[in-house]
Short mmCIF file of C-alpha atoms and ligand atoms in Angstrom, two decimals:
data_model
loop_
_atom_site.label_atom_id
_atom_site.label_comp_id
_atom_site.label_asym_id
_atom_site.label_seq_id
_atom_site.Cartn_x
_atom_site.Cartn_y
_atom_site.Cartn_z
CA MET A 1 -25.24 -12.39 -16.30
CA PRO A 2 -23.45 -10.69 -18.92
CA GLN A 3 -24.17 -10.42 -22.15
CA GLU A 4 -21.92 -13.62 -24.11
CA ASN A 5 -20.85 -11.00 -26.75
CA SER A 6 -20.58 -7.45 -24.22
CA ALA A 7 -16.51 -6.80 -22.80
CA ALA A 8 -18.49 -7.83 -19.47
CA GLY A 9 -18.84 -11.51 -21.21
CA ARG A 10 -15.74 -11.75 -22.82
CA ASP A 11 -13.35 -10.64 -20.00
CA ALA A 12 -15.65 -13.78 -18.07
CA ARG A 13 -14.60 -15.89 -20.96
CA TYR A 14 -11.15 -15.30 -21.11
CA MET A 15 -9.19 -13.09 -17.99
CA LEU A 16 -8.71 -14.94 -14.53
CA HIS A 17 -7.89 -12.42 -12.93
CA GLY A 18 -7.29 -12.14 -9.15
CA TYR A 19 -8.57 -11.48 -5.48
CA CYS A 20 -11.79 -12.53 -6.59
CA ASP A 21 -13.89 -15.84 -6.47
CA LEU A 22 -13.32 -17.17 -9.35
CA ALA A 23 -16.46 -18.72 -10.28
CA THR A 24 -18.64 -15.47 -8.62
CA ASN A 25 -16.38 -13.55 -12.30
CA ARG A 26 -16.55 -15.78 -14.08
CA LYS A 27 -20.88 -16.06 -13.25
CA LEU A 28 -20.82 -11.84 -12.52
CA GLY A 29 -18.01 -10.73 -15.04
CA SER A 30 -16.39 -7.28 -14.31
CA SER A 31 -17.47 -3.99 -14.43
CA VAL A 32 -15.80 -2.84 -17.57
CA ILE A 33 -13.81 0.96 -16.24
CA SER A 34 -12.88 2.87 -20.26
CA GLY A 35 -12.18 6.64 -19.25
CA GLY A 36 -11.39 8.66 -16.64
CA GLU A 37 -10.53 12.52 -15.27
CA GLY A 38 -9.75 14.19 -11.85
CA ILE A 39 -10.67 12.01 -9.60
CA TYR A 40 -14.14 9.82 -11.52
CA VAL A 41 -13.46 7.71 -13.93
CA TYR A 42 -16.91 6.08 -15.73
CA ASP A 43 -17.96 2.37 -17.35
CA GLU A 44 -18.53 0.88 -20.70
CA ASN A 45 -22.33 2.31 -20.56
CA GLY A 46 -21.14 5.76 -19.08
CA THR A 47 -22.12 5.33 -15.77
CA ILE A 48 -19.45 8.16 -13.91
CA TYR A 49 -17.85 6.53 -10.72
CA LEU A 50 -16.44 9.05 -7.72
CA GLU A 51 -12.95 6.79 -7.57
CA GLY A 52 -12.44 6.91 -4.40
CA ALA A 53 -9.52 4.54 -3.70
CA ALA A 54 -7.17 6.58 -6.79
CA GLY A 55 -7.75 2.83 -8.67
CA MET A 56 -5.60 0.60 -6.58
CA TRP A 57 -3.85 3.55 -3.51
CA CYS A 58 -2.38 5.06 -6.80
CA THR A 59 -3.39 7.64 -8.87
CA ALA A 60 -2.01 10.21 -7.43
CA PHE A 61 -2.95 12.46 -10.27
CA GLY A 62 -6.10 11.37 -10.73
CA PHE A 63 -7.36 9.95 -13.94
CA GLY A 64 -6.61 12.14 -17.39
CA GLU A 65 -3.68 14.29 -15.93
CA GLU A 66 -2.03 16.00 -19.51
CA GLU A 67 1.14 16.59 -18.79
CA ILE A 68 1.74 13.19 -17.40
CA ILE A 69 0.37 11.68 -20.39
CA GLU A 70 2.14 14.24 -22.89
CA ALA A 71 6.00 13.11 -20.76
CA ALA A 72 5.15 9.36 -21.99
CA VAL A 73 4.37 10.67 -25.59
CA GLU A 74 7.53 12.41 -26.08
CA GLN A 75 9.40 9.81 -23.99
CA LEU A 76 8.10 7.19 -27.24
CA TYR A 77 8.55 8.93 -29.98
CA LYS A 78 12.02 9.88 -28.09
CA LEU A 79 13.08 6.50 -27.07
CA PRO A 80 10.09 3.80 -26.79
CA TYR A 81 12.36 1.19 -24.86
CA TYR A 82 16.11 0.19 -24.23
CA HIS A 83 17.27 -1.88 -20.77
CA THR A 84 19.51 -0.54 -17.89
CA LEU A 85 21.71 -3.74 -17.98
CA ALA A 86 25.00 -5.93 -18.37
CA TYR A 87 26.26 -1.83 -18.55
CA LYS A 88 23.95 0.12 -20.47
CA SER A 89 21.31 2.42 -18.84
CA VAL A 90 18.92 6.04 -20.49
CA ASN A 91 18.21 9.06 -19.72
CA PRO A 92 15.43 8.79 -18.07
CA ALA A 93 16.31 6.19 -15.76
CA ILE A 94 19.42 8.39 -14.10
CA ASP A 95 17.87 11.36 -13.95
CA LEU A 96 15.53 9.49 -11.97
CA ALA A 97 17.81 7.27 -9.77
CA GLU A 98 18.61 11.06 -9.13
CA LYS A 99 16.36 12.48 -7.31
CA LEU A 100 14.18 9.90 -5.86
CA SER A 101 18.18 9.69 -4.12
CA GLN A 102 17.85 13.72 -3.91
CA ILE A 103 14.58 13.24 -2.05
CA VAL A 104 13.71 10.03 0.18
CA PRO A 105 15.36 9.95 3.76
CA ILE A 106 18.41 7.97 2.94
CA ASP A 107 21.89 9.13 2.79
CA ASP A 108 24.72 8.09 -0.87
CA ALA A 109 21.36 6.29 -1.19
CA LYS A 110 21.42 3.72 -4.96
CA VAL A 111 18.65 3.30 -6.80
CA HIS A 112 16.92 -0.57 -8.32
CA PHE A 113 14.70 -0.01 -10.58
CA ALA A 114 11.59 -2.96 -11.36
CA LEU A 115 7.77 -2.56 -12.72
CA SER A 116 6.13 -3.37 -9.39
CA GLY A 117 5.62 -2.67 -5.64
CA SER A 118 5.26 -7.19 -5.14
CA GLU A 119 8.72 -7.39 -8.33
CA ALA A 120 10.58 -4.26 -5.42
CA ASN A 121 9.94 -6.56 -2.15
CA ASP A 122 11.41 -10.20 -4.12
CA PHE A 123 13.88 -8.04 -5.36
CA LEU A 124 14.97 -6.64 -1.45
CA ILE A 125 15.34 -10.43 -0.44
CA LYS A 126 18.00 -10.90 -2.82
CA PHE A 127 19.75 -8.27 -1.71
CA THR A 128 19.42 -8.79 1.71
CA ARG A 129 20.99 -12.45 1.25
CA TYR A 130 23.21 -11.21 -1.88
CA TYR A 131 24.45 -8.20 0.90
CA ASN A 132 25.00 -10.08 3.95
CA ASN A 133 26.40 -14.03 1.93
CA SER A 134 28.70 -10.90 0.77
CA ILE A 135 29.95 -9.81 4.11
CA GLY A 136 30.41 -13.30 5.45
CA ARG A 137 27.29 -13.83 6.75
CA PRO A 138 24.88 -15.80 5.50
CA GLU A 139 23.19 -16.66 8.18
CA LYS A 140 22.06 -13.11 8.80
CA LYS A 141 18.72 -14.37 6.24
CA LYS A 142 14.95 -13.80 8.05
CA ILE A 143 13.00 -10.86 7.82
CA ILE A 144 9.99 -10.18 10.40
CA SER A 145 6.81 -9.56 8.29
CA ARG A 146 3.93 -8.49 10.70
CA ILE A 147 0.95 -10.36 10.23
CA ASN A 148 -1.75 -8.12 8.16
CA GLY A 149 1.09 -6.29 5.75
CA PHE A 150 0.43 -6.54 2.23
CA HIS A 151 3.89 -7.21 0.40
CA GLY A 152 2.45 -8.38 -3.37
CA ALA A 153 2.49 -11.25 -4.51
CA THR A 154 4.97 -13.19 -6.37
CA ILE A 155 6.01 -15.85 -4.24
CA GLY A 156 8.32 -13.76 -2.42
CA ALA A 157 7.12 -10.75 -0.95
CA ALA A 158 2.88 -12.72 -0.55
CA SER A 159 5.58 -14.69 1.35
CA LEU A 160 6.62 -11.41 3.12
CA SER A 161 2.71 -10.64 3.51
CA GLY A 162 1.00 -11.58 6.52
CA ILE A 163 -2.82 -12.19 5.26
CA PRO A 164 -3.55 -16.33 4.89
CA VAL A 165 -5.94 -16.31 2.30
CA MET A 166 -2.47 -15.57 -0.06
CA HIS A 167 -0.51 -18.63 1.98
CA LYS A 168 -2.21 -21.49 2.10
CA ALA A 169 -3.22 -22.47 -0.95
CA PHE A 170 -0.25 -21.68 -2.33
CA ASP A 171 2.72 -23.13 -0.02
CA LEU A 172 3.74 -20.22 0.99
CA PRO A 173 5.27 -18.65 3.40
CA ILE A 174 9.09 -19.05 2.22
CA ASN A 175 11.13 -20.13 4.35
CA ASN A 176 13.61 -17.31 7.04
CA ILE A 177 10.11 -15.18 6.68
CA VAL A 178 9.22 -14.64 11.06
CA HIS A 179 5.66 -13.45 11.06
CA ILE A 180 5.35 -10.87 13.82
CA THR A 181 1.84 -9.20 15.49
CA GLU A 182 0.46 -6.88 13.66
CA PRO A 183 -0.45 -2.95 15.72
CA ASN A 184 -3.93 -2.53 15.71
CA TRP A 185 -5.01 -1.88 18.83
CA PHE A 186 -8.27 -2.73 18.41
CA HIS A 187 -8.47 -5.65 17.04
CA ASN A 188 -5.88 -7.34 18.95
CA ALA A 189 -5.72 -5.07 22.58
CA TYR A 190 -6.38 -7.73 25.47
CA PRO A 191 -9.75 -7.18 27.40
CA GLY A 192 -9.07 -3.38 29.55
CA GLU A 193 -4.56 -3.32 27.93
CA SER A 194 -3.96 -0.16 27.65
CA ILE A 195 -2.48 1.44 24.94
CA GLU A 196 1.01 1.61 25.72
CA GLU A 197 0.43 -2.17 27.20
CA PHE A 198 -0.39 -3.18 23.88
CA THR A 199 2.54 -1.32 22.35
CA ASN A 200 5.08 -2.81 25.33
CA ARG A 201 3.34 -5.76 24.60
CA LEU A 202 4.53 -5.82 20.85
CA THR A 203 7.85 -4.57 21.46
CA GLU A 204 8.16 -7.44 23.97
CA GLU A 205 6.92 -10.39 21.94
CA LEU A 206 9.41 -8.87 19.28
CA ALA A 207 12.34 -8.58 21.17
CA ASN A 208 11.08 -12.42 22.26
CA VAL A 209 10.98 -13.68 18.44
CA ILE A 210 14.37 -12.08 18.13
CA MET A 211 16.23 -13.44 20.78
CA ALA A 212 14.37 -17.17 20.00
CA GLU A 213 15.17 -16.92 16.71
CA GLY A 214 18.65 -16.05 17.00
CA PRO A 215 19.73 -12.15 16.09
CA GLU A 216 21.91 -13.29 14.51
CA THR A 217 19.49 -14.97 11.69
CA ILE A 218 17.94 -11.54 11.54
CA ALA A 219 18.71 -9.53 8.32
CA GLY A 220 15.37 -6.93 8.11
CA PHE A 221 12.13 -5.85 9.28
CA ILE A 222 8.88 -5.08 6.67
CA ALA A 223 6.77 -2.78 7.90
CA GLU A 224 4.38 -0.30 5.60
CA PRO A 225 4.24 3.04 8.10
CA ILE A 226 1.29 1.99 7.30
CA THR A 227 -0.81 -0.30 6.68
CA GLY A 228 -2.95 0.14 4.33
CA ALA A 229 -4.11 -2.84 1.99
CA GLY A 230 -4.16 -4.91 5.70
CA GLY A 231 -6.94 -2.25 6.70
CA VAL A 232 -5.33 1.16 7.60
CA ILE A 233 -4.23 0.62 10.41
CA ILE A 234 -1.97 3.36 12.65
CA PRO A 235 0.25 2.11 14.99
CA PRO A 236 0.16 3.64 18.35
CA GLU A 237 2.77 7.10 19.09
CA ASN A 238 5.11 5.16 20.99
CA TYR A 239 5.15 2.08 18.71
CA TYR A 240 8.13 2.91 16.47
CA PRO A 241 10.64 4.60 18.28
CA LYS A 242 10.00 1.96 20.12
CA ILE A 243 11.01 -1.27 17.49
CA GLN A 244 13.36 0.93 15.79
CA GLU A 245 15.48 0.59 19.28
CA ILE A 246 15.39 -3.22 19.11
CA LEU A 247 16.17 -3.74 15.81
CA HIS A 248 19.09 -1.07 16.07
CA LYS A 249 20.38 -3.32 18.80
CA HIS A 250 21.22 -6.71 16.51
CA ASP A 251 22.62 -4.44 13.74
CA ILE A 252 18.74 -5.59 11.93
CA MET A 253 17.86 -3.23 9.44
CA PHE A 254 15.05 -1.13 8.73
CA PHE A 255 13.19 -2.12 5.66
CA ALA A 256 9.51 0.56 5.34
CA ASP A 257 7.51 -0.05 2.04
CA GLU A 258 6.49 2.69 0.96
CA VAL A 259 4.00 1.32 -2.15
CA ILE A 260 0.70 3.47 -0.91
CA CYS A 261 2.12 5.80 1.86
CA GLY A 262 5.07 7.02 -0.24
CA PHE A 263 4.16 10.67 -2.57
CA GLY A 264 2.68 12.89 0.21
CA ARG A 265 0.36 10.15 1.23
CA THR A 266 0.09 10.28 5.02
CA GLY A 267 0.18 14.46 4.75
CA LYS A 268 4.33 14.12 4.53
CA MET A 269 6.53 12.79 1.97
CA TRP A 270 6.91 9.59 3.04
CA GLY A 271 5.33 7.80 5.59
CA CYS A 272 8.73 7.35 7.58
CA GLU A 273 8.51 10.98 8.67
CA THR A 274 5.57 11.44 9.12
CA MET A 275 6.17 7.77 11.24
CA GLY A 276 8.82 8.43 12.89
CA ILE A 277 10.83 5.97 11.35
CA GLN A 278 14.90 5.57 10.14
CA PRO A 279 15.34 3.22 6.72
CA SER A 280 17.49 1.36 5.50
CA THR A 281 15.52 0.38 2.49
CA MET A 282 12.61 1.51 1.07
CA THR A 283 10.38 0.20 -1.66
CA LEU A 284 8.25 2.90 -4.05
CA ALA A 285 5.24 1.90 -6.48
CA LYS A 286 2.04 3.06 -7.46
CA SER A 287 1.85 7.18 -7.30
CA LEU A 288 5.81 7.19 -8.18
CA THR A 289 3.68 7.17 -12.04
CA SER A 290 0.64 8.18 -11.01
CA ALA A 291 0.02 4.99 -12.02
CA TYR A 292 0.49 6.16 -15.16
CA GLN A 293 3.58 3.54 -16.48
CA PRO A 294 3.96 0.72 -14.70
CA LEU A 295 7.19 1.27 -12.49
CA SER A 296 8.58 0.24 -8.87
CA ALA A 297 11.87 1.64 -6.95
CA LEU A 298 13.67 -0.20 -4.06
CA ILE A 299 16.13 2.39 -2.44
CA ILE A 300 18.91 1.08 -1.02
CA ASN A 301 21.41 2.92 1.66
CA ASP A 302 25.53 2.77 1.11
CA GLN A 303 25.68 -0.19 3.15
CA MET A 304 23.77 -1.76 1.94
CA TYR A 305 25.33 -1.08 -0.88
CA GLN A 306 29.33 -1.42 -0.58
CA GLY A 307 28.57 -4.85 0.47
CA MET A 308 26.77 -6.32 -2.86
CA GLU A 309 29.05 -4.37 -4.30
CA LYS A 310 32.26 -6.74 -1.96
CA GLY A 311 30.81 -9.35 -3.03
CA CYS A 312 30.62 -8.96 -6.64
CA ASP A 313 34.26 -8.52 -6.34
CA GLN A 314 34.60 -11.52 -5.03
CA ILE A 315 32.30 -13.40 -7.05
CA GLY A 316 32.22 -11.80 -10.01
CA PHE A 317 29.09 -11.10 -11.41
CA PHE A 318 26.09 -9.51 -10.16
CA GLY A 319 23.26 -11.82 -11.74
CA HIS A 320 20.35 -9.99 -11.22
CA GLY A 321 18.19 -7.99 -13.15
CA THR A 322 14.92 -8.01 -14.84
CA THR A 323 14.25 -6.76 -19.02
CA TYR A 324 11.95 -4.05 -18.17
CA GLY A 325 13.85 -2.25 -14.98
CA GLY A 326 14.26 1.28 -15.18
CA HIS A 327 12.45 1.42 -19.09
CA PRO A 328 12.10 5.41 -20.48
CA VAL A 329 9.06 6.03 -21.30
CA SER A 330 7.97 4.50 -16.79
CA CYS A 331 11.10 6.95 -15.96
CA ALA A 332 10.25 9.60 -17.81
CA VAL A 333 6.80 9.64 -16.26
CA ALA A 334 7.66 9.31 -12.73
CA LEU A 335 9.83 12.32 -13.54
CA LYS A 336 6.40 14.23 -14.92
CA VAL A 337 5.04 13.21 -11.08
CA ILE A 338 7.94 14.15 -9.44
CA GLU A 339 8.49 17.44 -11.39
CA LEU A 340 4.10 18.07 -10.91
CA PHE A 341 3.97 17.42 -6.71
CA GLU A 342 6.99 20.18 -6.40
CA ARG A 343 5.35 21.91 -9.01
CA ARG A 344 2.16 22.69 -7.74
CA ASN A 345 3.55 22.42 -3.99
CA MET A 346 1.40 19.27 -3.80
CA LEU A 347 2.18 18.31 -0.01
CA THR A 348 0.88 22.01 1.16
CA HIS A 349 -2.70 21.15 -1.03
CA ILE A 350 -2.21 17.10 0.59
CA GLN A 351 -2.06 18.94 4.50
CA ASN A 352 -4.72 21.72 3.50
CA VAL A 353 -7.37 19.47 1.55
CA SER A 354 -6.41 16.56 4.63
CA ILE A 355 -7.71 18.71 7.26
CA HIS A 356 -11.13 18.34 6.40
CA PHE A 357 -11.12 15.31 4.99
CA ASN A 358 -10.07 13.68 8.57
CA ASP A 359 -13.45 16.38 10.48
CA HIS A 360 -15.51 14.37 7.72
CA ILE A 361 -13.67 10.70 8.73
CA ALA A 362 -14.49 12.10 12.33
CA LYS A 363 -17.76 13.39 11.71
CA LEU A 364 -18.55 9.42 10.87
CA LYS A 365 -17.20 8.49 14.55
CA GLU A 366 -20.90 9.15 15.79
CA HIS A 367 -22.87 7.15 12.52
CA PRO A 368 -24.56 4.22 15.09
CA LEU A 369 -22.61 1.67 12.82
CA VAL A 370 -19.16 2.23 12.60
CA GLY A 371 -17.23 1.66 15.21
CA GLN A 372 -13.87 3.00 15.20
CA VAL A 373 -12.42 5.56 12.48
CA ARG A 374 -9.06 5.78 11.21
CA SER A 375 -6.87 7.90 9.02
CA LYS A 376 -3.46 10.43 8.46
CA GLY A 377 -3.33 12.63 5.48
CA LEU A 378 -5.64 11.43 2.50
CA LEU A 379 -5.72 7.55 3.29
CA ALA A 380 -8.99 6.37 6.13
CA ALA A 381 -10.73 3.00 7.31
CA VAL A 382 -14.63 3.09 8.40
CA GLU A 383 -15.00 0.63 10.84
CA LEU A 384 -18.46 -0.84 10.65
CA ILE A 385 -19.63 -2.72 14.12
CA ALA A 386 -22.71 -4.12 15.23
CA ASP A 387 -23.21 -3.29 18.78
CA LYS A 388 -20.75 0.01 19.39
CA LYS A 389 -21.10 -0.78 23.71
CA ASN A 390 -20.70 -4.13 23.77
CA LYS A 391 -18.09 -4.04 20.83
CA ARG A 392 -19.78 -6.93 18.85
CA PHE A 393 -17.90 -7.50 14.96
CA PHE A 394 -20.29 -8.99 12.43
CA GLU A 395 -20.59 -12.01 11.43
CA PRO A 396 -19.26 -13.49 9.48
CA MET A 397 -16.30 -10.98 9.18
CA GLY A 398 -16.24 -7.99 6.11
CA SER A 399 -20.14 -9.20 5.20
CA VAL A 400 -21.51 -5.63 6.07
CA ALA A 401 -18.33 -3.15 4.51
CA LYS A 402 -19.35 -5.27 2.20
CA ARG A 403 -22.63 -4.59 1.14
CA VAL A 404 -21.32 -1.50 2.57
CA LYS A 405 -19.05 -0.78 -0.52
CA ASP A 406 -21.20 -2.59 -2.81
CA CYS A 407 -23.90 0.11 -2.36
CA ALA A 408 -21.87 2.75 -1.78
CA GLU A 409 -20.49 1.58 -6.29
CA GLU A 410 -24.21 0.40 -7.21
CA THR A 411 -26.44 2.77 -6.06
CA HIS A 412 -24.31 5.95 -4.69
CA LYS A 413 -21.70 5.20 -7.85
CA LEU A 414 -18.30 5.66 -5.45
CA ILE A 415 -15.78 3.51 -5.42
CA ILE A 416 -13.90 2.12 -2.31
CA ARG A 417 -11.92 -0.18 -0.87
CA GLN A 418 -13.01 -3.03 0.98
CA VAL A 419 -10.28 -4.23 3.42
CA PRO A 420 -9.84 -7.17 5.55
CA CYS A 421 -9.95 -6.17 8.63
CA GLY A 422 -13.53 -6.63 10.11
CA ASP A 423 -15.45 -4.38 8.07
CA THR A 424 -13.04 -2.04 7.10
CA CYS A 425 -13.89 0.63 4.23
CA ALA A 426 -11.15 2.17 3.05
CA PHE A 427 -10.85 5.78 1.36
CA SER A 428 -7.95 6.23 -0.67
CA PRO A 429 -8.84 9.59 -3.12
CA PRO A 430 -6.68 10.33 -5.41
CA LEU A 431 -3.78 13.24 -4.05
CA ILE A 432 -6.04 16.20 -6.52
CA ILE A 433 -8.66 15.85 -4.55
CA THR A 434 -10.69 19.28 -3.86
CA GLU A 435 -12.28 20.31 -1.18
CA ASN A 436 -16.16 20.27 -2.58
CA GLU A 437 -15.20 17.18 -3.96
CA ILE A 438 -13.83 14.97 -0.82
CA ASP A 439 -17.73 16.76 0.73
CA ASP A 440 -18.62 14.78 -2.14
CA MET A 441 -17.09 12.02 -1.90
CA PHE A 442 -18.38 11.29 1.76
CA GLY A 443 -21.93 12.98 1.40
CA ARG A 444 -22.27 10.00 -1.13
CA PHE A 445 -20.56 7.25 1.84
CA THR A 446 -22.97 7.87 3.96
CA LEU A 447 -26.06 7.04 1.90
CA ALA A 448 -24.42 4.01 1.40
CA LEU A 449 -24.04 3.97 5.30
CA ASP A 450 -27.78 5.27 5.84
CA GLN A 451 -29.10 2.74 3.63
CA ILE A 452 -26.90 -0.47 4.90
CA THR A 453 -27.95 0.88 8.57
CA ASP A 454 -31.98 0.79 8.01
CA GLU A 455 -32.10 -2.39 6.33
CA LEU A 456 -29.40 -4.06 9.63
CA THR A 457 -32.19 -2.72 11.68
CA LYS A 458 -34.94 -3.89 10.03
CA GLU A 459 -33.41 -7.78 9.85
CA ASN A 460 -32.13 -7.11 13.72
CA LEU A 461 -28.17 -7.17 12.92
CA ILE A 462 -26.87 -4.32 14.75
CA ASN A 463 -27.59 -2.56 18.12
CA VAL A 464 -28.43 1.40 17.69
CA TYR A 465 -27.99 3.41 20.73
C1 LIG B 501 2.41 -1.86 0.10
C2 LIG B 501 2.20 -3.03 -0.39
N1 LIG B 501 3.12 -3.46 -0.92
C3 LIG B 501 3.54 -4.04 -1.57
C4 LIG B 501 2.40 -3.64 -2.77
C5 LIG B 501 2.50 -4.57 -4.08
O1 LIG B 501 3.19 -3.77 -5.74
P1 LIG B 501 2.30 -4.53 -6.45
O2 LIG B 501 1.01 -3.86 -6.60
O3 LIG B 501 2.80 -3.38 -7.65
O4 LIG B 501 3.34 -5.59 -6.71
C6 LIG B 501 1.39 -3.47 -2.65
C7 LIG B 501 0.00 -3.10 -3.58
O5 LIG B 501 -0.84 -3.09 -3.09
C8 LIG B 501 0.66 -2.49 -1.19
O6 LIG B 501 0.55 -1.96 -1.15
#
């Protein structure tokens, strides 16, 4: 129980946080982070933590990158705010839209700015409706999404997400969202089913769902190239080629949610490149500004834009927009982030250090508590299991990952994410991480794993071979 007049005590008293048990949060409070430098953050007591999750998968340049801070301050002096609605615009938003349209894998891309990944995905639903209404296909509105995908917290974005706790008590999902099986072979394969058979089954499922719903009713398929918050799920190699063949056949667009995967996280600039996806639209956020300012971008292809413009001719107005979309300070920060990305050869750096990162992850596979590891670029998951040989998961699922995560944080001062896919700990460190820091991060994690393995052995909860 935090002291009533401490920051944690006041936090518990006055703030209502997300993704937590409210009563527990009120009783225990939160740990209050007050500063950071590089890949480390410190709390109000001065305890230093290695941030193995880059905050919420987002601080690409770590904490305290001066050039980004200066870009924000400079823009605040120049023009702290102006909107980009009703025939007005601002230079940083124009420059950023131009830059993004040059670097995304979408020809003649148009860029719409919002503040969060959730908002951008919500707007994607609206744009899809506007587009299809405009071109005379009002029945083509449904979006296929995947169970365990995460696309945000607004009513629309939470509906696209496939995580049950985000739906039930909120009366979601909204209409016209159809969820299908996620490409998670480790959890979803039938006994004895090969990866190839699993991929074929999922492809067939998609084809069947499209036929059952009616291809003329389905506008798009949304996916994170690699599922992040749902467990760092890397689909089998043949999955996207097969999926895209079916989508193409039925004139269904691929909506790529690059909120986590974008900006080098998976080893290439875009998750779409890493996974061989040709998207019609992309949603960007998080590393777009290294999370130093809130900003997201919804990027659409020319076909969608032309349809929307045509609709606007008919309706006379595009009835959509937000006060802060294209905020000059956020856009100035994003421009600086992209400049640093290029000037510092961040992609080469990521490709170099990710070899070392992936070696560590591969070694963890040998640990008695680890059932599966998954990694690409600087994104990884370590899934824990009670019995490796007989593939027995812990019950209740998630309880042991929580113990490891808590032990890593409390005892070894390493912050990682626990994700809702069995017992999984996820890593997505700031992209500036060095090899020595990677050693430090996995050293701390291994200490936590060993400690919890000893405890579980004493409690007779795991089988060690
Ligand atoms: C893939 C993905 N899409 C969308 C979102 C929502 O972004 P935001 O939290 O900025 O609304 C997230 C957030 O974690 C995400 O991981």
